[in-house]
XYZ file of C-alpha atoms in Angstrom:
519
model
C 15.925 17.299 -13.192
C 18.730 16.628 -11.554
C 18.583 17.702 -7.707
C 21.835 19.241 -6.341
C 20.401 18.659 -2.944
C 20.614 14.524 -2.411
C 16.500 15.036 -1.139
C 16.041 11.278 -1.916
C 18.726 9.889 0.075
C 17.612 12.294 3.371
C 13.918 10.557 2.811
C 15.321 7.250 3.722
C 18.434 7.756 5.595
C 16.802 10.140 8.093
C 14.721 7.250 9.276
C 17.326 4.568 8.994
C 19.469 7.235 11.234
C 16.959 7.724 13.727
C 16.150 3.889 14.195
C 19.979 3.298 14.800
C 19.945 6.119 17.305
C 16.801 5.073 19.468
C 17.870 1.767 19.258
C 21.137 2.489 20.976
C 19.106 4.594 23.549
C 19.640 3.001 27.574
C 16.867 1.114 28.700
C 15.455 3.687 31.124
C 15.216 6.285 28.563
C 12.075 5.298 27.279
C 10.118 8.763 26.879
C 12.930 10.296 25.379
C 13.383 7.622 22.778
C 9.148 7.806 21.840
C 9.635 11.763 21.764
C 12.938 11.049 19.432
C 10.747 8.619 17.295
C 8.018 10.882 16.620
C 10.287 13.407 15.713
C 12.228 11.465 13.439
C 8.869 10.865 11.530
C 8.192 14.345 11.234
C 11.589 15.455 9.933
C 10.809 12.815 7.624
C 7.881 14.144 6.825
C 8.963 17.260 5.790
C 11.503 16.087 3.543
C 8.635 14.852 1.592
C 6.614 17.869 1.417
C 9.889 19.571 0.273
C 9.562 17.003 -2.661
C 6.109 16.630 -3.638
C 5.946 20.534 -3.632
C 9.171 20.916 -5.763
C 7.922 17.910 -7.859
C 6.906 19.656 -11.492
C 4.108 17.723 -12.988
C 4.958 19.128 -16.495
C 8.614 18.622 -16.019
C 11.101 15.619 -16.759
C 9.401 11.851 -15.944
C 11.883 11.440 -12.939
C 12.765 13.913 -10.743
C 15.201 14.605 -8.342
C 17.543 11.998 -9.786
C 20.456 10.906 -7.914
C 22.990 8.553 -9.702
C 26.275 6.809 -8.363
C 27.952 3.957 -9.004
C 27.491 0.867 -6.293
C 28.353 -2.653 -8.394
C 30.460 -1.830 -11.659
C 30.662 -5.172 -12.164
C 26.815 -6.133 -12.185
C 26.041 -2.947 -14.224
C 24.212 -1.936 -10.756
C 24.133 1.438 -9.571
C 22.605 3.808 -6.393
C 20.288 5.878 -9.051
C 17.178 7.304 -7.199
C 14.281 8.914 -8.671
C 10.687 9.681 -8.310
C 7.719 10.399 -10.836
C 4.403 11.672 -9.870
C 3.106 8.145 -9.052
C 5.984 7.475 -6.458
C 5.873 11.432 -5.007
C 2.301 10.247 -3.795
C 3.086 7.477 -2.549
C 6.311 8.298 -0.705
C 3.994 11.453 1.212
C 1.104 8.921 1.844
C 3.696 6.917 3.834
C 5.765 10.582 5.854
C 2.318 10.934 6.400
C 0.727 8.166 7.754
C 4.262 7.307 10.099
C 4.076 9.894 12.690
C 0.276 9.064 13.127
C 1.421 5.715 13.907
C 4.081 6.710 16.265
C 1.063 8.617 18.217
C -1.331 5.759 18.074
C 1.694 3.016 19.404
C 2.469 5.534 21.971
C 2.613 2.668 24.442
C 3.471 -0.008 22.662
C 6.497 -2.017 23.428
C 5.837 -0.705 27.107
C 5.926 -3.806 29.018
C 9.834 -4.670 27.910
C 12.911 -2.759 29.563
C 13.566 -1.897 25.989
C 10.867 -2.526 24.261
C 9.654 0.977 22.979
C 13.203 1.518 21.623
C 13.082 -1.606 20.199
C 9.358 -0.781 18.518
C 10.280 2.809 17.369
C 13.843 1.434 15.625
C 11.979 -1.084 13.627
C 9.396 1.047 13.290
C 11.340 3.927 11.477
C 13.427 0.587 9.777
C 10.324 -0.147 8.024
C 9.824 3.214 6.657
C 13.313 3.777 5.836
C 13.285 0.338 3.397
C 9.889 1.411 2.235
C 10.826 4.952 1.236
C 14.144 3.562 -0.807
C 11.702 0.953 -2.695
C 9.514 3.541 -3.520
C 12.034 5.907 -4.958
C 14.814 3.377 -6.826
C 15.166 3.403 -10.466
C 17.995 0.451 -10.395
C 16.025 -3.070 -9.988
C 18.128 -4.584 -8.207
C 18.729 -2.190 -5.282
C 14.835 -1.830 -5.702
C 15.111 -5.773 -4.753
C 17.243 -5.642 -2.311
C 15.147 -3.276 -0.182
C 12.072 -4.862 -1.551
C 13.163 -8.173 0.483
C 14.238 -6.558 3.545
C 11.632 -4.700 4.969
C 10.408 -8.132 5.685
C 12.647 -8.542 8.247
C 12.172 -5.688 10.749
C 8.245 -6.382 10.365
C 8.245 -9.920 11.358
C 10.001 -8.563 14.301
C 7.175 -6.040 14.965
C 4.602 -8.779 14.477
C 6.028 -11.536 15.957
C 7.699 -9.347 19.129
C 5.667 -6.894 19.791
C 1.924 -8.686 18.939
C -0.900 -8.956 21.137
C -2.594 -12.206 20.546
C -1.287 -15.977 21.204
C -1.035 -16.634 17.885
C 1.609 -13.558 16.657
C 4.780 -16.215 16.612
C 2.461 -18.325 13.920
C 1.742 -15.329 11.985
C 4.765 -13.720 12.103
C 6.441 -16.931 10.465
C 3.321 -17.082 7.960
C 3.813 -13.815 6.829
C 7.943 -14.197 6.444
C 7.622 -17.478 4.720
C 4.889 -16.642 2.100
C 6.817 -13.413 1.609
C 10.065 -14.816 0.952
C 9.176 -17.256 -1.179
C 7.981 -15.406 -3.493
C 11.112 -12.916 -3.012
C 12.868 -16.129 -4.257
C 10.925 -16.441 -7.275
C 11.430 -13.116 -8.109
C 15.353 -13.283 -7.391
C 15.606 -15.764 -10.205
C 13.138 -13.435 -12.549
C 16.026 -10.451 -11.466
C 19.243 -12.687 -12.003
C 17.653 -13.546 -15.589
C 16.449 -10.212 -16.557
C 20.383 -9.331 -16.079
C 21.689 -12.235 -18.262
C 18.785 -10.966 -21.069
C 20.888 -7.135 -21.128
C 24.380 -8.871 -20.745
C 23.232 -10.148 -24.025
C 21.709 -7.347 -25.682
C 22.665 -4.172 -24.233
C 25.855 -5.000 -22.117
C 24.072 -5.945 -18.368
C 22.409 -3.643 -16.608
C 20.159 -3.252 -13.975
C 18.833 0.460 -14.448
C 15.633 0.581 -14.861
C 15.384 3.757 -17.591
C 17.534 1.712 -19.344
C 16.529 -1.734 -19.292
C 12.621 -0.096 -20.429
C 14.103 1.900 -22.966
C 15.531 -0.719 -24.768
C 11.750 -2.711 -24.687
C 10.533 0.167 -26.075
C 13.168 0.406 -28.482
C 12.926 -3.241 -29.185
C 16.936 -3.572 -29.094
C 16.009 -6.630 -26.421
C 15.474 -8.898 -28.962
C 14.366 -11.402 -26.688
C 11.715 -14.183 -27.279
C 8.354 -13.299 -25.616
C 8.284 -16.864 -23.813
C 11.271 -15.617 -22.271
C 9.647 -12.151 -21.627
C 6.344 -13.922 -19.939
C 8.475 -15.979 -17.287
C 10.480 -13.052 -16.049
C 7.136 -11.407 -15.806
C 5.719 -14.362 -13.563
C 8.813 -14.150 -11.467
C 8.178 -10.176 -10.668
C 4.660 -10.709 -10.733
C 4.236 -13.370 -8.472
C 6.439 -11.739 -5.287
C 4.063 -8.382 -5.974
C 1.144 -10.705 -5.982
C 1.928 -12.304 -2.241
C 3.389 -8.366 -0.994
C -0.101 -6.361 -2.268
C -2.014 -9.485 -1.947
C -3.884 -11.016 -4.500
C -6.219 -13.634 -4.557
C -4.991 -16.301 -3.717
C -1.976 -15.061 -2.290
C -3.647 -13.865 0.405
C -3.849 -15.892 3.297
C -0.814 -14.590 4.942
C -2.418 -10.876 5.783
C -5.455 -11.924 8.454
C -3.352 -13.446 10.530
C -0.580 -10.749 10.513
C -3.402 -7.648 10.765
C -5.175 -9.435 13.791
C -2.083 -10.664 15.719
C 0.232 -7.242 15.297
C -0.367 -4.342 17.372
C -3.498 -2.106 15.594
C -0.314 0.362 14.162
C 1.562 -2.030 12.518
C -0.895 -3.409 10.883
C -1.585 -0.127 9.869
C 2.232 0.223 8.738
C 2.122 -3.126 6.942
C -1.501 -3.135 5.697
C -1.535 1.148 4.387
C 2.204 1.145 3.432
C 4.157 -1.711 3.166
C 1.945 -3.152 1.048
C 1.792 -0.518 -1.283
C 5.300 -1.329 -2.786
C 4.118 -4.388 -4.069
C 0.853 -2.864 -6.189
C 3.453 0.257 -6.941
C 5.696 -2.587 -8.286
C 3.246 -4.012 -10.398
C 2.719 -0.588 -11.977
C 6.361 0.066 -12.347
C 8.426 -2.978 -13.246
C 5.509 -5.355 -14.507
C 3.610 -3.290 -17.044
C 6.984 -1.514 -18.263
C 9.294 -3.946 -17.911
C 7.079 -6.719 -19.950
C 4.518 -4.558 -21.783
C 3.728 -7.535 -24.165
C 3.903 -10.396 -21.746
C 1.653 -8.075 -19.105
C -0.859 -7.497 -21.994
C -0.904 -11.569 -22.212
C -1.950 -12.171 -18.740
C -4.186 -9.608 -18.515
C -7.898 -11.582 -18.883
C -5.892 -13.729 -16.137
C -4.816 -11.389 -13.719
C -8.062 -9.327 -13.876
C -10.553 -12.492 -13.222
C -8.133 -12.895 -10.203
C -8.345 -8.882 -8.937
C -12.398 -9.063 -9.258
C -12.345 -12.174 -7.737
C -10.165 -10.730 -5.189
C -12.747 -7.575 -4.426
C -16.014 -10.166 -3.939
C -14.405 -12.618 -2.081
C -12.680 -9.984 0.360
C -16.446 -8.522 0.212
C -18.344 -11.720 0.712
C -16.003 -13.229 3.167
C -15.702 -9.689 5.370
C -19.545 -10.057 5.970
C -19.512 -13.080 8.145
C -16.475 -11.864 10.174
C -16.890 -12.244 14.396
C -13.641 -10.376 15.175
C -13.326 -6.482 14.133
C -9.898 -6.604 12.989
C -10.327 -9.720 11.156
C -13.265 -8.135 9.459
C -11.188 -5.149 8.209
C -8.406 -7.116 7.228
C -10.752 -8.951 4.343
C -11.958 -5.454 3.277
C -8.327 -4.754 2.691
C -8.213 -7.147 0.452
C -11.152 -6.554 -1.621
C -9.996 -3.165 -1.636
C -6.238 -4.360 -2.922
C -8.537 -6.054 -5.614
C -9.992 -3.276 -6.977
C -6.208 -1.854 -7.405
C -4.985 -4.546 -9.215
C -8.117 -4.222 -11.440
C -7.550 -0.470 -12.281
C -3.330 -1.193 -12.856
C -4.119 -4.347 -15.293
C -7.191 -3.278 -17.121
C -4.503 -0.987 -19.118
C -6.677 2.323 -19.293
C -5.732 5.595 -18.270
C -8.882 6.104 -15.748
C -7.987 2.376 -14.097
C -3.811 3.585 -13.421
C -4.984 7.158 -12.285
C -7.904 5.794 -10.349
C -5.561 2.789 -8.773
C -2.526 5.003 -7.990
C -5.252 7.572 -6.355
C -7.333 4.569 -4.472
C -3.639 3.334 -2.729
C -3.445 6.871 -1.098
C -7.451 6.926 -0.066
C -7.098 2.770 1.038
C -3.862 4.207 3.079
C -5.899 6.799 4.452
C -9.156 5.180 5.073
C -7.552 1.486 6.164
C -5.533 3.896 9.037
C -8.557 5.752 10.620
C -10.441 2.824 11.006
C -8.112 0.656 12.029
C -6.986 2.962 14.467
C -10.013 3.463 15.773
C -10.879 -0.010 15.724
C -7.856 -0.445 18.315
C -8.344 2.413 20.311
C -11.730 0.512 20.990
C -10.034 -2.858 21.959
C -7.843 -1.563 23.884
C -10.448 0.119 26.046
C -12.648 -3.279 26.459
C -9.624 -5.636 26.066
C -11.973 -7.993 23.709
C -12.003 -8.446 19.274
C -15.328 -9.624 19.432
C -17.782 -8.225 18.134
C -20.604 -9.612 20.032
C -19.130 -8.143 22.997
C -19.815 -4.234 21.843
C -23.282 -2.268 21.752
C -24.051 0.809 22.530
C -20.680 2.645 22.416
C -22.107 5.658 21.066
C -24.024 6.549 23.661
C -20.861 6.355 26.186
C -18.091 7.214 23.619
C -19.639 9.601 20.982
C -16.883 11.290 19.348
C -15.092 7.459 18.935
C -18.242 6.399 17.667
C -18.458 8.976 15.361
C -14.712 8.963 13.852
C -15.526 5.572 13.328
C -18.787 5.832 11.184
C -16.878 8.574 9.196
C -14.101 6.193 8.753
C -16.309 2.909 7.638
C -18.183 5.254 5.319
C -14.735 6.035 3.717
C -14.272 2.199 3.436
C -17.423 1.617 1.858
C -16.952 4.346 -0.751
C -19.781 6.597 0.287
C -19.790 9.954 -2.510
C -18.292 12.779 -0.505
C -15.585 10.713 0.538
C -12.275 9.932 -0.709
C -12.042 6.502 -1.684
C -15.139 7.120 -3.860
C -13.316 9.154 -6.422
C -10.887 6.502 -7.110
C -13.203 3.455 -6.964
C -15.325 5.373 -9.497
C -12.123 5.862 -11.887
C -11.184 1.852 -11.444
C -14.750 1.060 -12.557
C -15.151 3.882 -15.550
C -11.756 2.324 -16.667
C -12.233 -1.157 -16.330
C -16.001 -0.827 -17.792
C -14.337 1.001 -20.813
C -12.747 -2.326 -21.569
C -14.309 -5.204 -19.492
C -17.938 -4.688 -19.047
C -18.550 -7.631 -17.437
C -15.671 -7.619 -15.045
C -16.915 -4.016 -14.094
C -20.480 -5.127 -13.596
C -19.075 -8.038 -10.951
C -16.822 -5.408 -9.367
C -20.047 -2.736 -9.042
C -21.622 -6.452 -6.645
C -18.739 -4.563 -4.147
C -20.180 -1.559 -3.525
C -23.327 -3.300 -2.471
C -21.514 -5.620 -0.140
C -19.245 -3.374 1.290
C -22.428 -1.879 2.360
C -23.588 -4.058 4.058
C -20.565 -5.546 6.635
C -19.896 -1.767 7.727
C -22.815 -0.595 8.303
C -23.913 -3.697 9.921
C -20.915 -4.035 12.199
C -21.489 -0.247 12.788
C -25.185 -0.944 14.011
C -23.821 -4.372 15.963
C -20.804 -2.517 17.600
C -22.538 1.369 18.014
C -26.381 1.587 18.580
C -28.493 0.179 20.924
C -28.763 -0.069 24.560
C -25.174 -0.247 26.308
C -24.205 -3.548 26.421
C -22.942 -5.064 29.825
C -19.102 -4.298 30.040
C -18.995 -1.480 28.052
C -20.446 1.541 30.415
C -16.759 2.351 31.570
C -15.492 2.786 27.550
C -14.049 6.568 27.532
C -14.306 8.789 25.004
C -11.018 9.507 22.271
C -8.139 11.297 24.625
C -6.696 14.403 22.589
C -3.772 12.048 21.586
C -6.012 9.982 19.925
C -7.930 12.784 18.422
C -4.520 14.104 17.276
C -3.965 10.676 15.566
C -7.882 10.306 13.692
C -8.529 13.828 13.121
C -5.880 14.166 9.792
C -7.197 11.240 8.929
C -10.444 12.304 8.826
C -9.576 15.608 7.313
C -7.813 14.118 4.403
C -10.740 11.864 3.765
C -12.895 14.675 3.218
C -10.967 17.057 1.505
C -9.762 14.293 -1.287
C -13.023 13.225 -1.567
C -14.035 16.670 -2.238
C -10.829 18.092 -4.232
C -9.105 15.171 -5.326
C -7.245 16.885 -8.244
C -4.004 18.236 -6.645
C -3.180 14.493 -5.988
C -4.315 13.472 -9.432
C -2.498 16.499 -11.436
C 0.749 14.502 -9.917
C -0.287 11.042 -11.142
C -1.995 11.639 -14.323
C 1.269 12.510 -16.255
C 2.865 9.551 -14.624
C -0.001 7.245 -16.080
C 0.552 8.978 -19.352
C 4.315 8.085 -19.794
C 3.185 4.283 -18.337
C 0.540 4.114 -20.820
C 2.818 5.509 -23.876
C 5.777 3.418 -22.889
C 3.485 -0.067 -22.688
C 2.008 1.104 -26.123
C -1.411 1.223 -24.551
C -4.303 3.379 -25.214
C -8.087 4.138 -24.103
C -10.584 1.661 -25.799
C -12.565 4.365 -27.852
C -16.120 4.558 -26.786
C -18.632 3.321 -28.735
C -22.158 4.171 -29.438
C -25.049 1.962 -30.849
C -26.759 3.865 -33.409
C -30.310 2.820 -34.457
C -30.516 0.494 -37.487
C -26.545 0.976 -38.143
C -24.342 -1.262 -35.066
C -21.899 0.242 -33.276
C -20.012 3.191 -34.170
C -17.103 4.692 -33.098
């Protein structure tokens, strides 16, 4: 449908409204400007409930469809839209924002202008994210796409708590926009392939409708390097192994909420991008890499796995886990089954989710003993129970425990890659086993035992903090529990993905005694 109400534009200009605001706020007003912040976030917020719960599943593909005219000359337009795979996605990150605005109550606190300065870029990052999610014109989607870099190597580079946040803030800019580069060129030549064929445009219902149609005659080599050029920016934003070096750094040296911002939703766009523009885009030359890119995403989940395990520094530790979890996302998008898009689209809300409470908590921690270490902890259940216990919740979620959300969509990612790849499943099911073990045993290292020297004077979660990990924990149960609200949004979503790549289900088949396989 067509909204009469420009919803889509409030999501992101509410934010991008806000930030100019606070930013402009005097120096002394610093309260008022955290208290304007956090309210931005919610108004946000309930924008996107006004969406997702005006969303109709069974209705049109894209919803709420705004359309006006921006570059005539370039064929490029400001068209907005959202299907049931970017309606999760866009309340995963309303969501998630105003918990971080609670958690980084303070941070920023030791400039004159600091917390103005944190909240603006804060909400900046939000407001790009939002737009990314909800474009259906590639190139604004690009535009946006490259500049939420900016305003977060500000937050990790400004407003970072370890010595090395300058280094990681230009580490995570450079590998970034590099591959924005690549992908610029992959943009600039997908429009020269429609001036040719269908008059230059960069609209993306357009530009796939023609694939589908095959009236873009083009020649698949042609196809398969644009397709490198998209893919390889998403790879470096989601990451990918080996694409990944950038995120450690950035997750241990930014404050514990922006890591949360960049690791739970910034992130996102690039997996959602893979999902969006790679597989529909270049159906053929995404079925070509395939075997490639899904020996990469399982490699991806044991080596985040594996390399998590020997981890000294907590944050460090969950970073890696991030990226074994990223893996398994990659997996589900590129293994081309309906289970693997449902279960991925469903595992970035639960890895938002999950990745949030127990990085939060994580911080909340740190910031109490002033030490990443993890040698340093013991005992902290006995002086700081409820923090203790948010946090076993929380690593259980990571690890996938049954009852919890993440399970549900790590279960679909495996049932549709197994459908398909065996093999590949069997390597990813090695995960589960690790992931195991570095929670639990950083749990036992950092929770149980006597109280370690240090540690006696660690308080107990203050009701802001509660405020902040309690949704969070809710969530994680209640998805784990009832996931299907969330996945009677993306299902038809993966349905019009899988019809318009030409893809279907492998059909099962049974081995019948004396006769081979049947189907």
């Amino acid at each position: 449908m067509v909204s009469t109400v420009p919803w889509l534009s409030m999501l992101w200009l509410v934010p991008l409204a806000g930030a100019v605001m606070i930013i402009l706020m005097p120096a002394p007003l610093q309260l008022l400007a955290r208290w304007a912040g956090l309210a931005v976030s919610i108004a946000v917020l309930v924008v996107a409930i006004v969406v997702t719960v005006r969303f109709d599943s069974g209705g049109a593909r894209y919803q709420f469809v705004e359309n006006h005219s921006w570059i005539p000359a370039f064929g490029a337009g400001y068209t907005l839209g959202v299907d049931g795979i970017a309606v999760v996605l866009v309340l995963l990150t309303a969501v998630l924002v105003p918990l971080l605005m609670l958690a980084g109550w303070h941070d920023g606190g030791e400039h004159p202008r600091g917390p103005q300065a944190y909240i603006a870029l804060t909400l900046t990052v939000e407001s790009m994210v939002l737009i990314s999610l909800v474009s259906l014109d590639v190139l604004l989607f690009y535009v946006f796409f490259e500049a939420m870099l900016i305003p977060m190597y500000f937050l990790i580079g400004g407003f970072g708590q370890g010595p090395g946040r300058s280094r990681a803030a230009v580490k995570f800019l450079l590998y970034n926009l590099f591959g924005g580069l690549i992908m610029l060129a992959a943009v600039i030549g997908l429009y020269v392939v429609t001036a040719q064929h269908i008059g230059g445009t960069f609209d993306f219902r357009e530009i796939v409708a023609a694939v589908s149609s095959g009236r873009l005659g083009v020649q698949p080599a042609v196809l398969k390097t644009l397709f490198l050029g998209f893919m390889f920016a998403f790879a470096i934003k989601a990451p990918l192994w080996p694409f990944h070096r950038w995120l450690p750094d950035a997750a241990v040296e930014a404050p514990p909420a922006t890591a949360v911002l960049m690791m739970a939703v910034m992130d996102k766009v690039g997996t959602f991008g893979m999902l969006r523009y790679c597989l529909q885009l270049f159906p053929g030359a995404s079925t070509y890499f395939r075997p490639a890119i899904v020996v990469l995403a399982v490699i991806g989940v044991v080596y985040g796995a594996v390399v998590a395990i020997g981890q000294t520094d907590i944050m460090r530790l969950i970073a890696y886990t991030s990226i074994s979890h990223f893996g398994f996302i990659i997996l589900g998008i590129f293994v081309m089954t309906s289970q693997g898009q449902s279960g991925s689209t469903l595992y970035m809300v639960n890895h938002g989710l999950s990745t949030a409470a127990v990085f939060l908590i994580a911080g909340f921690l740190i910031a109490r003993r002033g030490t990443r270490a993890i040698a340093d902890y013991g005992g902290v259940q006995t002086v700081a129970p409820v923090l203790a216990g948010t946090f076993l919740v929380a690593a259980l979620a990571t690890l996938s425990l049954p009852g919890l959300a993440p399970f549900i969509s790590e279960f679909l990612v495996l049932i549709g890659t197994f459908s398909r790849y065996w093999l590949v499943a069997a390597f990813g099911v090695t995960a589960l086993v690790l992931s195991a073990i570095y929670m639990l045993w950083l749990y036992q290292r950092m929770m149980t035992g006597p109280v370690r020297d240090g540690n006696e004077t660690i308080r107990d979660l203050m009701p802001r903090e509660a405020l902040v990990v309690a949704p969070l924990i809710a969530l994680l149960l209640v998805l784990g529990i009832y996931p299907k609200p969330v996945l009677d949004l993306i299902n038809p979503a993966v349905y019009h993905t899988m019809t318009t790549i030409g893809e279907h289900d492998p059909a099962p088949r049974v081995v019948v005694s004396g006769t081979g396989p049947q189907r």
